[in-house]
Amino acid sequence: NAVIANILVLLAIICYLAYAFRKVTRPISSWKYGTVAVIALIHDVMIIIGLFSILGYFFGIEVDSFFITAVLTVIGFSVHDTIVTIDRIRENLFKHYPGTFEQVVNDSINQTITRSINTSMTTLLSLVAIYFFGGSSIQTFALALIAGIIVGTYSSVFVASPLCAPRGARSWRT
């Protein structure tokens, strides 16, 4: 049931973003924005699960309900950060930026990267304090969130944004 629920949620994210970006059909169709956000989300979750698999193997860290909660929180954080970047791409496309689509994506990343870093750093400061000064029962939760916030911020800029670019297209105005 959990697998079916996750698949339905991912499809709902794709459908919602396709609807939200329905007026942006060039140079890529609106459903691709949702697909890109889901790919970045899967990237983030797989890295966290892989990291905790390694930590479990070598250091005996166990996956518990706090870990599942942390993964769900990272999913929300990652989707939100990716959507902010993709939404800026959408806004800049409406402004009729001159140049190629790649330049629009680059300018959009430059406009949102400060916000992404500031948001992530503020969250990380709190999580590091929780990790070092919180109880041992919450350290796994904080560690998973720390890894997820770092990976989620990275993937919003370096995974999701490049995937938006249409293959082989040089100018998005044609």
mmCIF file of C-alpha atoms in Angstrom:
data_model
loop_
_atom_site.group_PDB
_atom_site.id
_atom_site.type_symbol
_atom_site.label_atom_id
_atom_site.label_comp_id
_atom_site.label_asym_id
_atom_site.label_seq_id
_atom_site.Cartn_x
_atom_site.Cartn_y
_atom_site.Cartn_z
ATOM 1 C CA ASN A 1 0.000 0.000 0.000
ATOM 2 C CA ALA A 2 2.865 2.383 0.751
ATOM 3 C CA VAL A 3 4.362 1.821 -2.703
ATOM 4 C CA ILE A 4 1.007 2.472 -4.370
ATOM 5 C CA ALA A 5 0.508 5.602 -2.252
ATOM 6 C CA ASN A 6 3.971 6.903 -3.198
ATOM 7 C CA ILE A 7 3.352 6.294 -6.892
ATOM 8 C CA LEU A 8 0.029 8.116 -6.657
ATOM 9 C CA VAL A 9 1.685 11.052 -4.875
ATOM 10 C CA LEU A 10 4.401 11.277 -7.530
ATOM 11 C CA LEU A 11 1.782 11.229 -10.282
ATOM 12 C CA ALA A 12 -0.181 13.911 -8.416
ATOM 13 C CA ILE A 13 2.946 16.102 -8.261
ATOM 14 C CA ILE A 14 3.471 15.695 -12.000
ATOM 15 C CA CYS A 15 -0.184 16.478 -12.752
ATOM 16 C CA TYR A 16 -0.258 19.487 -10.427
ATOM 17 C CA LEU A 17 2.903 20.993 -11.922
ATOM 18 C CA ALA A 18 1.675 20.287 -15.442
ATOM 19 C CA TYR A 19 -1.486 22.193 -14.573
ATOM 20 C CA ALA A 20 0.404 25.029 -12.847
ATOM 21 C CA PHE A 21 2.768 25.426 -15.799
ATOM 22 C CA ARG A 22 0.123 24.858 -18.485
ATOM 23 C CA LYS A 23 0.701 28.299 -20.041
ATOM 24 C CA VAL A 24 4.388 27.548 -20.604
ATOM 25 C CA THR A 25 4.434 25.139 -23.500
ATOM 26 C CA ARG A 26 7.559 26.297 -25.270
ATOM 27 C CA PRO A 27 10.289 25.163 -25.507
ATOM 28 C CA ILE A 28 9.196 22.151 -23.437
ATOM 29 C CA SER A 29 5.760 20.904 -22.516
ATOM 30 C CA SER A 30 4.317 21.666 -19.104
ATOM 31 C CA TRP A 31 4.288 18.066 -17.845
ATOM 32 C CA LYS A 32 8.085 17.924 -18.128
ATOM 33 C CA TYR A 33 8.456 20.387 -15.235
ATOM 34 C CA GLY A 34 6.637 17.973 -12.932
ATOM 35 C CA THR A 35 8.649 15.048 -14.217
ATOM 36 C CA VAL A 36 11.880 16.948 -13.578
ATOM 37 C CA ALA A 37 10.803 17.737 -10.006
ATOM 38 C CA VAL A 38 9.992 14.063 -9.382
ATOM 39 C CA ILE A 39 13.340 12.933 -10.844
ATOM 40 C CA ALA A 40 15.176 15.350 -8.528
ATOM 41 C CA LEU A 41 13.092 14.085 -5.617
ATOM 42 C CA ILE A 42 13.907 10.445 -6.396
ATOM 43 C CA HIS A 43 17.590 11.423 -6.684
ATOM 44 C CA ASP A 44 17.503 12.939 -3.196
ATOM 45 C CA VAL A 45 15.715 10.014 -1.575
ATOM 46 C CA MET A 46 17.987 7.438 -3.200
ATOM 47 C CA ILE A 47 21.109 9.223 -1.953
ATOM 48 C CA ILE A 48 19.754 9.389 1.612
ATOM 49 C CA ILE A 49 18.758 5.718 1.543
ATOM 50 C CA GLY A 50 22.166 4.795 0.098
ATOM 51 C CA LEU A 51 23.984 6.843 2.728
ATOM 52 C CA PHE A 52 22.027 5.219 5.543
ATOM 53 C CA SER A 53 22.596 1.786 4.033
ATOM 54 C CA ILE A 54 26.329 2.429 4.238
ATOM 55 C CA LEU A 55 26.043 3.859 7.767
ATOM 56 C CA GLY A 56 23.942 0.873 8.800
ATOM 57 C CA TYR A 57 26.429 -1.592 7.391
ATOM 58 C CA PHE A 58 29.529 -0.012 8.909
ATOM 59 C CA PHE A 59 28.219 1.698 12.056
ATOM 60 C CA GLY A 60 25.038 -0.222 12.875
ATOM 61 C CA ILE A 61 22.681 2.732 12.438
ATOM 62 C CA GLU A 62 19.142 1.423 12.242
ATOM 63 C CA VAL A 63 16.306 2.777 10.150
ATOM 64 C CA ASP A 64 13.376 3.690 12.350
ATOM 65 C CA SER A 65 10.275 5.839 12.248
ATOM 66 C CA PHE A 66 12.402 8.981 12.721
ATOM 67 C CA PHE A 67 14.292 8.102 9.544
ATOM 68 C CA ILE A 68 11.042 7.688 7.598
ATOM 69 C CA THR A 69 9.858 11.043 8.957
ATOM 70 C CA ALA A 70 13.143 12.645 7.892
ATOM 71 C CA VAL A 71 12.840 11.196 4.381
ATOM 72 C CA LEU A 72 9.297 12.540 4.065
ATOM 73 C CA THR A 73 10.480 15.954 5.264
ATOM 74 C CA VAL A 74 13.310 15.925 2.731
ATOM 75 C CA ILE A 75 10.816 15.077 0.002
ATOM 76 C CA GLY A 76 8.782 18.161 0.866
ATOM 77 C CA PHE A 77 11.853 20.370 1.151
ATOM 78 C CA SER A 78 13.302 19.079 -2.118
ATOM 79 C CA VAL A 79 10.105 19.515 -4.103
ATOM 80 C CA HIS A 80 9.643 23.020 -2.715
ATOM 81 C CA ASP A 81 13.208 24.077 -3.549
ATOM 82 C CA THR A 82 12.967 22.583 -7.046
ATOM 83 C CA ILE A 83 9.632 24.256 -7.701
ATOM 84 C CA VAL A 84 11.041 27.659 -6.692
ATOM 85 C CA THR A 85 13.817 27.294 -9.257
ATOM 86 C CA ILE A 86 11.503 25.966 -11.971
ATOM 87 C CA ASP A 87 8.948 28.682 -11.255
ATOM 88 C CA ARG A 88 11.621 31.316 -11.814
ATOM 89 C CA ILE A 89 12.358 29.702 -15.177
ATOM 90 C CA ARG A 90 8.649 29.981 -15.969
ATOM 91 C CA GLU A 91 8.536 33.638 -14.923
ATOM 92 C CA ASN A 92 11.579 34.469 -17.013
ATOM 93 C CA LEU A 93 10.104 32.725 -20.041
ATOM 94 C CA PHE A 94 7.045 34.985 -19.688
ATOM 95 C CA LYS A 95 9.345 38.020 -19.627
ATOM 96 C CA HIS A 96 10.582 37.007 -23.100
ATOM 97 C CA TYR A 97 14.236 36.838 -22.258
ATOM 98 C CA PRO A 98 16.485 37.186 -25.289
ATOM 99 C CA GLY A 99 18.828 34.312 -26.059
ATOM 100 C CA THR A 100 18.662 30.589 -25.693
ATOM 101 C CA PHE A 101 16.640 28.549 -23.257
ATOM 102 C CA GLU A 102 19.882 27.552 -21.558
ATOM 103 C CA GLN A 103 20.562 31.241 -20.838
ATOM 104 C CA VAL A 104 17.076 31.622 -19.352
ATOM 105 C CA VAL A 105 17.731 28.607 -17.095
ATOM 106 C CA ASN A 106 21.142 29.986 -16.106
ATOM 107 C CA ASP A 107 19.713 33.414 -15.252
ATOM 108 C CA SER A 108 16.899 31.781 -13.285
ATOM 109 C CA ILE A 109 19.364 29.729 -11.261
ATOM 110 C CA ASN A 110 21.450 32.824 -10.560
ATOM 111 C CA GLN A 111 18.328 34.639 -9.347
ATOM 112 C CA THR A 112 17.249 31.870 -6.961
ATOM 113 C CA ILE A 113 20.533 30.404 -5.738
ATOM 114 C CA THR A 114 20.999 32.957 -2.962
ATOM 115 C CA ARG A 115 17.520 32.203 -1.632
ATOM 116 C CA SER A 116 18.149 28.455 -1.799
ATOM 117 C CA ILE A 117 21.484 28.680 -0.020
ATOM 118 C CA ASN A 118 20.157 31.013 2.677
ATOM 119 C CA THR A 119 17.158 28.800 3.358
ATOM 120 C CA SER A 120 19.300 25.669 3.464
ATOM 121 C CA MET A 121 21.988 27.210 5.670
ATOM 122 C CA THR A 122 19.426 28.455 8.182
ATOM 123 C CA THR A 123 17.874 25.008 8.364
ATOM 124 C CA LEU A 124 21.275 23.314 8.571
ATOM 125 C CA LEU A 125 22.368 25.482 11.507
ATOM 126 C CA SER A 126 19.337 24.335 13.462
ATOM 127 C CA LEU A 127 19.831 20.708 12.491
ATOM 128 C CA VAL A 128 23.518 20.694 13.414
ATOM 129 C CA ALA A 129 22.611 22.093 16.828
ATOM 130 C CA ILE A 130 19.960 19.372 17.238
ATOM 131 C CA TYR A 131 22.443 16.702 16.146
ATOM 132 C CA PHE A 132 25.151 17.729 18.616
ATOM 133 C CA PHE A 133 23.062 18.957 21.530
ATOM 134 C CA GLY A 134 19.885 16.912 21.161
ATOM 135 C CA GLY A 135 19.311 13.508 22.598
ATOM 136 C CA SER A 136 20.691 10.330 21.090
ATOM 137 C CA SER A 137 17.205 9.284 20.030
ATOM 138 C CA ILE A 138 16.918 12.198 17.588
ATOM 139 C CA GLN A 139 20.439 12.142 16.143
ATOM 140 C CA THR A 140 19.521 9.781 13.300
ATOM 141 C CA PHE A 141 16.620 12.059 12.390
ATOM 142 C CA ALA A 142 18.863 15.139 12.387
ATOM 143 C CA LEU A 143 21.582 13.377 10.389
ATOM 144 C CA ALA A 144 19.099 12.249 7.735
ATOM 145 C CA LEU A 145 17.724 15.788 7.484
ATOM 146 C CA ILE A 146 21.215 17.296 7.250
ATOM 147 C CA ALA A 147 22.103 14.962 4.390
ATOM 148 C CA GLY A 148 18.722 15.527 2.738
ATOM 149 C CA ILE A 149 18.892 19.321 2.900
ATOM 150 C CA ILE A 150 22.381 19.338 1.372
ATOM 151 C CA VAL A 151 21.440 16.894 -1.379
ATOM 152 C CA GLY A 152 18.080 18.593 -1.998
ATOM 153 C CA THR A 153 19.667 22.007 -2.458
ATOM 154 C CA TYR A 154 22.268 20.513 -4.771
ATOM 155 C CA SER A 155 19.728 18.647 -6.866
ATOM 156 C CA SER A 156 17.446 21.666 -7.318
ATOM 157 C CA VAL A 157 20.234 23.515 -9.073
ATOM 158 C CA PHE A 158 22.410 20.810 -10.613
ATOM 159 C CA VAL A 159 19.933 18.012 -11.380
ATOM 160 C CA ALA A 160 16.499 19.542 -11.982
ATOM 161 C CA SER A 161 17.499 22.658 -13.905
ATOM 162 C CA PRO A 162 19.654 20.944 -16.545
ATOM 163 C CA LEU A 163 16.919 18.358 -17.088
ATOM 164 C CA CYS A 164 14.548 21.179 -18.101
ATOM 165 C CA ALA A 165 16.613 22.006 -21.162
ATOM 166 C CA PRO A 166 15.181 20.594 -24.392
ATOM 167 C CA ARG A 167 17.540 18.240 -26.171
ATOM 168 C CA GLY A 168 19.142 19.659 -29.300
ATOM 169 C CA ALA A 169 17.309 22.982 -29.153
ATOM 170 C CA ARG A 170 19.427 26.089 -29.346
ATOM 171 C CA SER A 171 16.833 28.822 -29.462
ATOM 172 C CA TRP A 172 13.556 28.534 -27.613
ATOM 173 C CA ARG A 173 11.877 31.233 -29.697
ATOM 174 C CA THR A 174 11.663 29.278 -32.952
#
